[in-house]
Amino acid sequence: MEPSDQAYTNEEQLIEDKFQELLNGYLNSNHRKKVEIIERAFKFAKEAHKGIRRRSGEPYILHPIAVARIVSQEIGLGSTSICAALLHDVVEDTEYTVEDIENHFGKKIASIVDGLTKISGGIFGDQASAQAENFRRLLLTMSEDIRVILIKMADRLHNMRTLGSMLPSKQYKIAGETLYIYAPLAHRLGLFAIKTELEDLAFKYEHPEAYNQIKQKIAETEESRQQIYNNFAKPIVAKLKELGFDFEMKARVKSIYSIWNKMESKHIPFEEVYDLYAVRIIFKCPNEADEKKECWTIYSVITDIYKLHPERTRDWVSRPKANGYKALHLTVMGPDGNWIEVQIRSEKMDEIAERGFAAHWKYKVGNSDEESELDIWLKTIKDILEHPEPNAIDFLDTIKLNLFSTEIFVFTPKGDLITLPKDATALDLAFTLHSDLGFHCIAAKVNHRLVPLSQKLHSGDQVEILTSKSQTPKEEWLNLVTTAKARSRLLAALRKDRRKIIAKGEAQLKEFLESNHIELNNELMTKILSNLGLQHRDDLLFKIGNEEITLNENIKKIIKGKSLNPFMRYLKLSFGNSNKNEQPKAPAPQQPTIDRKQTYILRDENGVKNYKVADCCCPIPGDDVLGYVEDDETVVVHKRECPVAMRLKSSFGPRLVSTRWEASEALSFPAKIEIQGIDRMGILNEITRVISNELMIDMRGLSIQANEGVFNGTVNIMVHDTRVVESLCNKLRKIKGVQKAARCKE
Ligand code: MN
């Protein structure tokens, strides 16, 4: 046999042995014995990673096996998680896809592997970037299946255990990240043993000297500490035995990292860390109902012997910590005059303290279904993430991720992860997902709250795009998008849209003229254009197609009536302008002087108005208005309640003229409506339905902000007059949840 063959055989044997250890551990657990699928997952992963080695030189498959073993033995999860752990790097590192995994192992395992693949780089990796709140949201979304986080935790733990073979620069980065994100997260999830190990490993790579010094001092003081402990424990052990307790008592030295933390925060040397170790009493308690009583019995045994520190009793038996930790802590004066902390736990409480909620597995009763049992546990963790306990050491406080990133990560309602450039809006996301979503997008829900299309997204946001069939791309949207894709799609659509509308307008005009037996020629077209003050044929057709110009009697009048010679019209305009320049105070000759004593009729003949609308208050036909006569005898129309009009009234009384609208249905005016109400599912849809379907009103824009269950929004519409606005507001107010709907007073 060649040496290499020998090595190969040894390696094969090593892999088989490691897998067998994993399997044996699983078989010794309380889980159902689903060995077959685990063996298949192992074979699949082994084949997929075949020939690949880790930096350390060992076959890659040993890593997934080790991760699966942590998942099984140290976290306590079952076959689904073990399989997902075995397969966790397959999609990321090999040619197999999530679909392949699903075909072989079903949806559940595939979706966990998918989740792990998605967070392999982005979220916890090089581009990690999120503020604490975003990070929490991110976790919330991920905790759809918390197993993703738990397996990720196991993956990181194994990487930390084998960090020695990495490049020093990588070591530093991974260690820092571990201390920053993973250890606090482990704490939050109640995985105390893992948390402590992660901290110590990270600390070892970040501060090797301090780590070794503390480690050495612990070893040096071991003997004297043992001596003190023995003296302390003796009378307690005797008494508990006498009372018939089945228990274990031991001294647990604090972790190196937490000793260092204490030295740093209190500025004290190692020798002055008084609570270097704690004494732990773990008792067997077959009947869970007796747990609390027995804790207090032991408590009283200890306090009968030693003097109690009055302020350091912690009862986490009656009121467990949010992460599930249960124990009774007390501090007493030891025989050598030093304070000693004693932690009293039942075996089950100890298991939970070490392994978090996963420990509940071991204690499940009856033959309850595996998944539902698991679901309950997963839900508990989810609750913790959703309702952080203010007093608990909050990992969110410790997370201050750098904001160096130029990318953000958001989720679809289905949990798909989408990467977008920083400052991307909800509209960008809509276009990223699908052009159709972009074109018909009316609003979005970010973390279940309604937001306008312009809403900037943040990492961790869960975003749902709301669409409406009647929605079409808008010119203004160009200002709302940052991604190149959204921009180019939007521009193309706007061009295409305009062509379509022009074609529609052309057909309408043709039909209108035919039904009136009028022939369209160049002369007629010029006549119409000049009458309406338009430059190009396409502009006219666009306005017709877009229903800005209605083909009615007024148009007929223009066509049949005598119109101004376009050349003359041009002359007059330029003459008027030059006249104005040379003699600024003189009115234009063709502009009749307005009789201030008469009511001025506001006319609008197909877009040619005999007045100007004031920018400040944008009145529309039906509004109570007044006119202000400018130097050139132009009437500017203000709403009566407009503050500018008030000022004009007081200063320029003689220039004011009373006005009246001439009834006209031909043209549309922009109006803005303000809506307020209580946010609820589907309310936006109802609002848009009322606006566009029921009343056939042209909606130009909708912007809604929801905050703490209340929403505020504005709707921009095109209407003929105030009656339409009033009737719309009435309808809107009838929608359940809408509390206010009124035209904006601007
Ligand atoms: Mn891995």
XYZ file of C-alpha atoms and ligand atoms in Angstrom:
747
model
C 0.000 0.000 0.000
C 1.317 3.440 -0.980
C 1.776 5.931 1.871
C -0.824 8.231 0.335
C -3.323 5.393 0.214
C -2.587 4.723 3.825
C -3.226 8.368 4.649
C -6.434 8.274 2.669
C -7.694 5.248 4.526
C -6.817 6.811 7.855
C -8.625 9.941 6.865
C -11.689 7.993 5.746
C -11.646 6.207 9.056
C -11.343 9.494 10.933
C -14.360 10.904 9.093
C -16.403 7.777 9.784
C -15.402 7.841 13.455
C -16.338 11.479 13.849
C -19.688 10.885 12.220
C -20.294 7.862 14.415
C -19.619 9.999 17.509
C -22.206 12.471 16.274
C -24.718 9.712 15.658
C -24.137 8.095 19.040
C -24.662 11.398 20.790
C -27.916 11.850 18.920
C -29.075 8.330 19.757
C -28.436 9.019 23.433
C -30.654 12.097 23.347
C -34.386 12.189 23.875
C -35.090 12.877 20.243
C -36.839 10.508 17.943
C -34.344 8.279 16.199
C -34.341 9.570 12.649
C -30.983 8.055 11.797
C -31.664 7.434 8.123
C -32.009 11.071 7.088
C -28.946 12.074 9.117
C -26.891 9.393 7.391
C -28.112 10.600 4.020
C -27.269 14.201 4.859
C -23.793 13.115 5.930
C -23.186 11.201 2.690
C -24.515 14.082 0.625
C -22.327 16.660 2.369
C -19.289 14.394 2.254
C -19.703 13.913 -1.477
C -20.289 17.639 -2.043
C -17.178 18.707 -0.110
C -15.086 15.862 -1.487
C -11.450 16.787 -2.046
C -11.799 20.144 -0.249
C -9.676 20.875 2.771
C -9.814 23.477 5.482
C -6.890 25.814 6.093
C -5.691 23.456 8.776
C -5.312 20.761 6.132
C -8.029 18.471 7.413
C -10.867 17.313 5.145
C -13.586 19.926 4.940
C -16.374 17.532 5.934
C -14.987 17.404 9.460
C -16.204 20.963 9.959
C -19.905 20.282 9.205
C -19.722 17.145 11.334
C -18.319 19.161 14.233
C -20.985 21.844 13.782
C -23.697 19.179 13.728
C -22.249 17.725 16.891
C -22.411 21.088 18.677
C -25.965 21.512 17.422
C -26.907 18.107 18.759
C -24.952 17.793 21.976
C -24.291 21.328 23.143
C -27.459 23.028 21.962
C -29.712 19.988 22.092
C -31.464 20.223 18.733
C -32.873 17.302 16.753
C -32.541 15.614 13.371
C -33.746 18.552 11.250
C -31.062 20.809 12.686
C -28.406 18.111 12.574
C -29.084 17.589 8.872
C -29.098 21.340 8.199
C -25.805 21.653 10.089
C -24.231 18.851 8.067
C -25.365 20.595 4.895
C -24.801 24.182 6.017
C -21.863 24.991 3.722
C -22.980 22.926 0.734
C -24.887 25.642 -1.103
C -22.341 28.315 -0.198
C -19.230 26.355 -1.169
C -20.236 23.743 -3.729
C -22.242 23.531 -6.916
C -25.362 22.190 -5.273
C -28.360 24.504 -4.966
C -31.082 24.969 -2.398
C -33.403 23.153 -4.812
C -31.104 20.128 -4.733
C -31.277 20.135 -0.951
C -35.038 20.445 -1.061
C -35.359 17.543 -3.477
C -33.296 15.300 -1.260
C -34.250 16.458 2.210
C -37.494 18.371 1.960
C -38.587 21.984 2.421
C -37.746 22.527 6.060
C -34.088 21.540 5.923
C -33.695 23.366 2.609
C -35.079 26.592 4.029
C -32.731 26.457 7.017
C -29.745 25.840 4.742
C -30.986 28.688 2.573
C -31.125 30.996 5.584
C -27.618 29.984 6.603
C -26.326 30.582 3.098
C -27.888 34.035 3.015
C -26.281 35.159 6.244
C -22.962 33.485 5.495
C -21.510 36.580 3.919
C -23.648 39.651 4.294
C -25.119 40.078 7.673
C -22.460 38.692 9.914
C -19.688 39.029 7.415
C -17.498 41.670 5.881
C -20.263 44.065 5.094
C -22.069 43.773 8.363
C -23.694 47.063 8.982
C -26.691 47.881 11.051
C -27.619 49.914 14.020
C -28.832 48.132 17.080
C -32.472 48.530 16.257
C -32.005 47.343 12.720
C -30.015 44.450 13.976
C -32.811 43.448 16.276
C -35.265 43.572 13.423
C -32.919 41.514 11.390
C -32.865 38.882 14.062
C -36.595 39.013 14.351
C -36.995 38.298 10.719
C -34.442 35.565 10.879
C -36.076 34.094 13.892
C -38.881 32.953 11.635
C -36.796 29.910 12.103
C -34.521 30.476 15.042
C -32.661 27.304 14.143
C -30.867 29.335 11.517
C -29.357 31.473 14.266
C -28.623 28.511 16.500
C -26.796 26.594 13.777
C -24.948 29.756 12.830
C -23.919 29.972 16.466
C -22.588 26.413 16.363
C -20.755 27.181 13.119
C -19.102 30.175 14.733
C -18.216 28.221 17.857
C -16.412 25.587 15.816
C -14.647 28.236 13.767
C -13.508 29.849 17.014
C -12.296 26.530 18.381
C -10.191 26.059 15.263
C -9.207 29.700 14.849
C -5.531 28.889 15.442
C -5.051 27.753 11.856
C -6.338 31.002 10.386
C -4.194 33.932 9.294
C -3.549 36.311 12.221
C -5.323 39.166 10.456
C -8.413 37.008 10.020
C -8.168 35.804 13.598
C -8.393 39.318 14.890
C -11.404 40.162 12.782
C -13.300 36.981 13.582
C -12.524 37.283 17.281
C -13.737 40.873 17.398
C -16.933 40.005 15.616
C -17.508 37.096 17.962
C -17.203 39.302 21.002
C -19.329 41.954 19.389
C -22.221 39.968 18.015
C -22.170 36.261 18.727
C -21.397 36.180 22.437
C -24.118 38.721 23.346
C -26.518 36.862 21.098
C -25.674 33.558 22.762
C -26.324 35.195 26.115
C -29.658 36.437 24.874
C -30.626 32.991 23.734
C -29.693 31.500 27.075
C -26.743 29.555 25.679
C -24.486 30.392 28.618
C -21.872 27.711 28.152
C -21.441 28.708 24.512
C -21.434 32.382 25.380
C -18.657 31.893 27.939
C -16.594 29.786 25.593
C -16.981 32.253 22.736
C -15.903 35.114 24.990
C -12.886 33.288 26.302
C -11.789 32.168 22.838
C -12.238 35.642 21.393
C -10.401 37.199 24.313
C -7.564 34.709 23.873
C -6.987 35.896 20.303
C -7.534 39.572 20.970
C -5.438 39.854 24.141
C -3.190 36.799 24.203
C -0.901 38.199 26.917
C -3.616 39.178 29.357
C -5.332 35.885 28.679
C -2.242 33.872 29.522
C -1.467 35.913 32.619
C -4.901 35.374 34.093
C -4.866 31.736 33.145
C -1.575 31.298 34.904
C -2.732 33.084 38.045
C -5.811 30.913 38.241
C -3.578 27.874 38.095
C -1.212 29.307 40.726
C -4.006 30.007 43.193
C -5.745 26.721 42.552
C -4.407 24.950 45.618
C -5.180 27.623 48.193
C -8.574 28.153 46.660
C -9.319 24.464 46.910
C -8.294 24.565 50.554
C -10.679 27.398 51.355
C -13.441 25.755 49.405
C -13.060 22.437 51.219
C -13.313 24.155 54.571
C -16.333 26.058 53.396
C -18.125 23.085 51.864
C -17.613 20.534 54.627
C -20.382 21.540 57.069
C -22.824 22.226 54.215
C -22.234 18.855 52.589
C -22.713 17.106 55.927
C -25.978 18.853 56.655
C -27.442 18.322 53.186
C -26.581 14.630 53.305
C -28.260 14.409 56.639
C -31.394 15.908 55.111
C -31.301 13.297 52.345
C -30.366 15.517 49.374
C -28.900 13.900 46.285
C -26.625 16.686 45.093
C -23.339 17.803 43.662
C -21.350 20.721 45.033
C -18.447 22.347 43.260
C -16.473 25.535 42.991
C -16.653 27.207 39.611
C -13.972 29.707 38.721
C -15.222 32.628 36.710
C -14.334 32.682 33.040
C -11.045 34.308 32.143
C -12.861 36.916 30.125
C -15.181 37.924 32.947
C -12.278 38.108 35.411
C -10.497 40.401 33.003
C -13.648 42.451 32.579
C -13.907 42.882 36.325
C -10.247 43.879 36.644
C -10.672 46.404 33.851
C -13.933 47.923 34.995
C -12.965 48.165 38.675
C -9.291 48.933 38.023
C -8.140 46.208 40.370
C -5.414 43.555 40.140
C -6.246 39.892 39.863
C -5.698 39.385 43.603
C -8.511 41.765 44.469
C -11.216 40.094 42.437
C -13.145 38.820 45.436
C -15.699 36.735 43.568
C -13.133 34.804 41.583
C -15.255 31.740 41.901
C -18.738 30.771 42.890
C -19.934 27.676 44.665
C -22.599 25.755 42.864
C -24.982 23.263 44.443
C -26.887 21.162 41.948
C -29.502 18.864 43.395
C -31.630 16.126 41.919
C -35.299 16.893 42.091
C -37.542 14.209 40.612
C -40.657 16.218 41.311
C -40.515 19.602 39.615
C -43.127 21.020 41.978
C -40.662 20.717 44.860
C -37.881 22.681 43.125
C -38.575 26.000 44.725
C -39.114 24.626 48.213
C -35.862 22.629 48.090
C -33.883 25.639 46.893
C -35.009 27.534 49.941
C -34.319 24.580 52.231
C -30.716 24.533 51.003
C -30.607 28.296 51.371
C -31.568 28.059 54.997
C -29.033 25.278 55.619
C -26.257 27.544 54.329
C -27.412 30.654 56.163
C -27.636 28.641 59.385
C -23.930 27.980 59.035
C -22.590 31.181 57.462
C -23.371 34.833 57.768
C -25.554 36.103 54.916
C -24.721 39.220 52.926
C -27.976 41.167 53.308
C -28.087 42.620 49.830
C -26.908 39.865 47.593
C -29.709 37.343 47.522
C -31.143 36.868 44.030
C -34.306 34.860 43.635
C -34.470 33.769 40.002
C -36.506 30.761 40.971
C -39.720 32.619 41.628
C -39.041 35.010 38.786
C -36.752 33.531 36.150
C -34.744 35.819 33.880
C -36.189 36.553 30.474
C -33.742 34.210 28.831
C -34.951 31.361 31.032
C -32.239 31.399 33.672
C -33.431 29.990 37.012
C -31.403 29.778 40.215
C -31.255 31.000 43.775
C -28.119 33.037 44.476
C -26.823 34.110 47.853
C -23.550 35.469 49.188
C -22.212 34.452 52.591
C -19.089 35.129 54.640
C -16.682 32.207 54.284
C -14.487 30.821 57.086
C -11.501 32.917 55.908
C -13.517 36.126 56.099
C -14.153 36.465 52.359
C -17.542 36.681 50.692
C -18.510 33.607 48.678
C -21.358 33.415 46.233
C -23.448 30.253 46.270
C -25.730 29.308 43.385
C -28.458 26.797 44.140
C -30.019 24.984 41.194
C -31.922 21.842 40.497
C -30.450 19.616 37.808
C -32.964 20.883 35.298
C -32.294 24.506 36.214
C -28.591 23.850 35.729
C -29.189 22.299 32.340
C -31.202 25.347 31.281
C -28.518 27.649 32.599
C -25.907 25.893 30.496
C -27.829 25.148 27.350
C -30.678 27.601 27.382
C -34.109 26.590 26.241
C -32.681 23.714 24.296
C -32.476 21.967 27.632
C -36.243 21.720 27.761
C -35.861 18.907 25.304
C -34.477 16.615 27.849
C -37.447 17.170 30.067
C -40.282 16.973 27.630
C -43.164 14.887 28.881
C -45.126 12.193 27.081
C -44.974 11.497 23.381
C -45.722 15.000 22.187
C -45.001 15.712 18.568
C -41.424 16.713 17.890
C -42.172 19.735 15.746
C -44.842 21.264 17.922
C -42.628 20.885 20.978
C -39.841 22.568 19.098
C -42.162 25.275 17.854
C -43.098 26.214 21.398
C -39.483 26.568 22.331
C -38.629 28.562 19.214
C -41.561 30.831 19.918
C -40.215 31.494 23.393
C -36.934 32.707 21.973
C -38.766 34.803 19.448
C -40.720 36.421 22.260
C -37.488 37.280 24.009
C -36.199 38.987 20.921
C -39.447 40.836 20.457
C -39.753 42.007 24.023
C -36.302 42.667 25.383
C -36.408 42.889 29.141
C -35.202 46.326 30.105
C -33.228 45.134 33.112
C -31.556 42.207 31.465
C -28.121 42.772 30.051
C -29.307 43.780 26.668
C -27.152 42.638 23.872
C -28.558 45.378 21.730
C -26.796 47.941 23.863
C -23.508 46.309 23.160
C -23.969 46.210 19.450
C -22.684 49.279 17.762
C -21.907 48.098 14.321
C -19.956 50.380 12.084
C -21.863 52.195 9.455
C -19.167 51.937 6.845
C -21.270 49.961 4.504
C -22.666 51.162 1.229
C -25.179 48.384 1.153
C -28.294 47.538 3.087
C -30.122 44.284 3.487
C -33.873 44.076 3.499
C -36.323 41.232 3.543
C -39.377 40.417 1.503
C -42.461 39.178 3.384
C -41.399 35.662 2.443
C -38.056 36.233 4.116
C -35.936 36.558 0.994
C -32.913 38.728 1.523
C -32.416 41.575 -0.940
C -29.277 43.668 -1.147
C -29.745 47.308 -2.102
C -27.498 50.343 -2.209
C -27.628 52.628 0.797
C -30.426 55.245 0.507
C -32.527 52.970 -1.662
C -36.262 53.608 -1.381
C -39.275 51.349 -1.279
C -39.742 52.147 -4.954
C -36.216 50.929 -5.698
C -37.033 47.669 -4.018
C -40.223 47.329 -6.020
C -38.262 47.663 -9.252
C -35.564 45.339 -7.987
C -38.106 42.617 -7.340
C -39.977 43.002 -10.616
C -40.613 45.791 -13.100
C -44.345 45.197 -12.836
C -44.205 45.721 -9.091
C -42.404 48.990 -9.743
C -44.884 50.227 -12.331
C -47.923 49.491 -10.175
C -46.447 50.358 -6.814
C -48.624 52.685 -4.723
C -47.004 52.380 -1.308
C -45.091 49.959 0.858
C -45.294 48.419 4.263
C -42.054 48.587 6.166
C -42.146 46.390 9.221
C -45.923 46.281 8.816
C -46.330 50.054 8.743
C -47.534 51.953 5.750
C -44.940 54.200 4.202
C -44.781 56.200 0.993
C -42.804 55.061 -2.029
C -40.136 57.581 -1.194
C -39.373 55.875 2.131
C -35.662 55.164 2.531
C -35.025 51.622 3.637
C -32.708 50.409 6.371
C -30.942 47.147 6.939
C -33.242 44.609 8.476
C -36.444 46.203 7.231
C -39.093 43.816 6.142
C -40.741 45.391 3.151
C -43.981 44.585 1.434
C -44.792 46.383 -1.789
C -48.410 47.433 -2.263
C -49.649 47.715 -5.804
C -52.726 48.799 -7.658
C -53.679 47.866 -11.199
C -54.654 51.447 -11.896
C -51.243 52.764 -10.919
C -48.925 53.875 -13.704
C -45.309 55.093 -13.641
C -44.949 58.772 -12.861
C -42.428 61.315 -14.008
C -41.820 62.402 -10.369
C -40.661 58.916 -9.518
C -37.359 59.646 -11.197
C -36.507 61.643 -8.078
C -37.347 58.740 -5.797
C -35.120 56.038 -7.197
C -31.406 55.520 -6.739
C -30.784 52.201 -8.399
C -29.785 52.194 -12.045
C -32.214 49.405 -12.777
C -35.214 51.275 -11.429
C -34.194 54.410 -13.272
C -33.759 52.830 -16.660
C -36.974 50.806 -16.387
C -38.840 53.901 -15.312
C -37.503 56.034 -18.160
C -38.343 53.360 -20.702
C -41.841 53.006 -19.289
C -42.425 56.747 -19.284
C -41.382 56.969 -22.935
C -43.516 54.007 -23.849
C -46.381 55.383 -21.824
C -46.261 58.726 -23.575
C -46.295 57.045 -26.967
C -49.274 54.976 -25.887
C -51.174 57.976 -24.581
C -50.438 59.911 -27.768
C -51.751 57.027 -29.823
C -54.845 56.887 -27.667
C -55.327 60.651 -27.997
C -54.920 60.440 -31.750
C -57.586 57.763 -31.983
C -59.925 59.795 -29.804
C -59.423 62.942 -31.828
C -59.925 61.051 -35.081
C -63.139 59.512 -33.821
C -64.392 62.853 -32.528
C -63.707 64.611 -35.810
C -65.214 61.812 -37.872
C -68.403 61.783 -35.851
C -68.615 65.539 -36.409
C -67.748 65.179 -40.104
C -64.686 67.316 -39.841
C -61.556 66.573 -41.800
C -58.274 66.962 -40.033
C -55.689 68.849 -42.026
C -52.602 70.832 -41.169
C -54.460 74.093 -41.104
C -56.998 72.806 -38.620
C -54.313 71.314 -36.429
C -52.454 74.631 -36.346
C -55.688 76.354 -35.446
C -56.350 74.063 -32.516
C -52.782 74.216 -31.289
C -52.617 77.986 -31.341
C -55.961 78.277 -29.600
C -54.847 76.026 -26.830
C -51.403 77.576 -26.600
C -49.681 74.331 -27.478
C -46.524 73.904 -29.516
C -46.629 70.410 -30.959
C -49.183 68.049 -32.339
C -47.983 65.363 -29.927
C -48.570 67.661 -26.983
C -52.196 68.013 -27.985
C -52.657 64.310 -28.575
C -50.976 63.540 -25.254
C -53.285 65.913 -23.400
C -56.297 64.358 -25.079
C -55.110 60.826 -24.376
C -54.302 61.769 -20.791
C -57.775 63.273 -20.394
C -56.427 66.713 -19.635
C -58.368 68.012 -22.609
C -61.888 66.777 -23.112
C -63.226 66.675 -26.648
C -66.490 68.561 -26.325
C -68.460 71.560 -27.513
C -65.619 73.929 -26.678
C -63.298 72.130 -29.068
C -65.981 72.256 -31.708
C -66.245 75.999 -31.203
C -62.528 76.370 -31.758
C -62.647 74.227 -34.882
C -65.641 75.978 -36.369
C -65.073 79.446 -35.061
C -62.700 82.053 -36.381
C -59.441 81.782 -34.652
C -56.542 84.072 -34.286
C -53.990 83.812 -36.972
C -51.167 81.951 -35.281
C -48.656 84.375 -36.734
C -50.558 87.310 -35.316
C -50.790 85.622 -31.995
C -47.063 85.153 -31.922
C -46.516 88.750 -32.894
C -48.779 89.995 -30.192
C -47.042 88.015 -27.549
C -43.599 89.162 -28.504
C -44.802 92.676 -28.941
C -46.362 92.546 -25.530
C -43.128 91.316 -24.034
C -40.868 93.841 -25.655
C -43.351 96.523 -24.783
C -43.177 95.441 -21.184
C -39.414 95.635 -21.251
C -39.284 99.100 -22.688
C -42.138 100.617 -20.811
C -42.475 98.518 -17.706
C -45.472 100.329 -16.240
C -47.668 100.337 -19.318
C -50.252 97.628 -19.777
C -50.063 95.458 -22.852
C -52.108 97.099 -25.551
C -54.337 94.114 -26.278
C -54.980 93.366 -22.622
C -58.204 95.108 -21.746
C -58.167 97.120 -18.559
C -60.098 95.279 -15.935
C -63.084 96.938 -14.394
C -62.466 96.582 -10.676
C -66.079 97.300 -9.869
C -67.498 94.419 -11.867
C -67.361 90.786 -10.915
C -64.706 89.233 -13.069
C -65.717 85.907 -14.608
C -62.952 83.353 -14.434
C -62.969 81.604 -17.760
C -61.096 78.676 -18.980
C -61.382 77.823 -22.617
C -59.564 74.590 -23.175
C -56.520 75.493 -21.232
C -56.448 79.157 -22.109
C -57.295 80.879 -18.897
C -58.115 84.503 -18.450
C -56.542 84.366 -15.022
C -53.546 82.971 -13.203
C -53.710 80.603 -10.254
C -51.741 81.806 -7.240
C -48.906 79.442 -6.334
C -49.452 79.951 -2.633
C -52.949 78.507 -2.299
C -53.719 76.815 -5.639
C -57.459 77.469 -5.792
C -59.623 75.378 -8.053
C -63.057 76.092 -9.542
C -65.601 76.117 -6.749
C -63.240 77.680 -4.233
C -64.167 80.967 -2.661
C -61.651 83.222 -4.363
C -60.730 86.795 -5.074
C -58.655 88.328 -7.814
C -55.620 90.552 -7.616
C -54.930 92.648 -10.657
C -51.257 92.793 -11.540
C -49.497 95.599 -13.376
C -50.169 94.021 -16.759
C -53.854 93.609 -15.948
C -53.493 89.892 -15.338
C -55.875 88.611 -12.681
C -54.233 86.369 -10.126
C -56.695 84.230 -8.213
C -56.225 83.543 -4.488
C -58.376 81.669 -2.043
C -60.149 84.130 0.221
C -58.620 82.608 3.314
C -55.109 82.563 1.826
C -52.718 84.546 4.062
C -51.183 86.198 1.025
C -54.640 87.344 -0.046
C -55.233 88.765 3.439
C -52.084 90.823 3.144
C -53.050 91.965 -0.351
C -56.464 92.983 0.952
C -54.957 95.197 3.601
C -52.294 96.790 1.418
C -53.646 96.755 -2.129
C -57.409 97.104 -1.703
C -57.925 98.991 -4.988
C -56.272 96.249 -6.985
C -58.642 93.579 -5.778
C -61.495 92.390 -7.884
C -64.314 90.073 -6.989
C -64.436 86.980 -9.129
C -66.725 84.156 -10.085
C -65.968 80.841 -11.749
C -67.528 80.044 -15.016
C -68.883 76.518 -14.887
C -66.640 74.187 -16.821
C -66.207 70.461 -16.914
C -63.482 70.381 -19.475
C -60.416 70.748 -17.369
C -58.911 69.165 -14.340
C -57.140 70.871 -11.499
C -54.749 69.493 -8.970
C -56.000 69.268 -5.407
C -54.516 67.807 -2.292
C -56.424 65.892 0.363
C -55.206 65.212 3.829
C -56.199 61.938 5.496
C -55.699 60.820 9.061
C -56.796 57.730 10.871
C -56.022 54.522 12.643
C -53.740 52.197 10.741
C -55.065 48.783 10.001
C -54.539 46.035 7.479
C -55.943 46.849 4.084
C -56.915 50.439 4.790
C -54.663 51.794 2.074
C -56.274 49.537 -0.454
C -59.690 50.798 0.513
C -58.590 54.387 0.261
C -57.153 53.922 -3.195
C -60.183 51.929 -4.261
C -62.530 54.719 -3.224
C -60.435 57.310 -4.972
C -59.777 55.592 -8.257
C -62.534 53.041 -8.687
C -65.639 54.426 -7.101
C -65.410 58.002 -8.196
C -63.171 57.569 -11.195
C -60.904 60.283 -9.939
C -57.437 60.560 -11.316
C -54.994 59.977 -8.479
C -51.586 61.470 -9.075
C -49.835 60.684 -5.878
C -50.321 59.128 -2.522
C -48.103 59.473 0.455
C -48.876 57.909 3.775
C -46.847 57.747 6.944
C -47.888 55.420 9.699
C -46.552 55.840 13.182
C -47.548 53.908 16.268
C -50.748 52.712 14.710
C -51.811 56.100 13.412
C -51.385 57.185 9.850
C -51.139 60.551 8.183
C -51.265 60.988 4.502
C -51.891 63.168 1.540
C -53.515 62.317 -1.758
C -52.891 64.354 -4.877
C -55.766 64.186 -7.300
C -56.955 65.872 -10.468
C -60.522 67.170 -10.181
C -62.875 69.484 -11.989
C -64.046 71.464 -8.994
C -64.530 71.550 -5.245
C -67.752 69.565 -5.325
C -65.808 66.524 -6.399
C -63.309 67.054 -3.598
C -66.097 67.367 -1.064
C -67.854 64.250 -2.214
C -64.577 62.341 -2.176
C -63.783 63.474 1.365
C -67.235 62.350 2.474
C -66.644 58.921 1.030
C -63.199 58.666 2.544
C -64.502 59.566 5.978
C -66.877 56.613 5.750
C -63.994 54.134 5.525
C -63.541 52.386 8.855
C -60.499 53.830 10.569
C -60.380 57.096 8.657
C -60.880 59.946 11.087
C -60.157 62.923 8.939
C -60.311 63.535 5.236
C -60.224 67.118 4.073
C -58.728 69.263 1.408
C -55.375 70.705 2.416
C -55.507 74.380 3.248
C -52.384 75.610 1.588
Mn -19.324 26.673 8.272
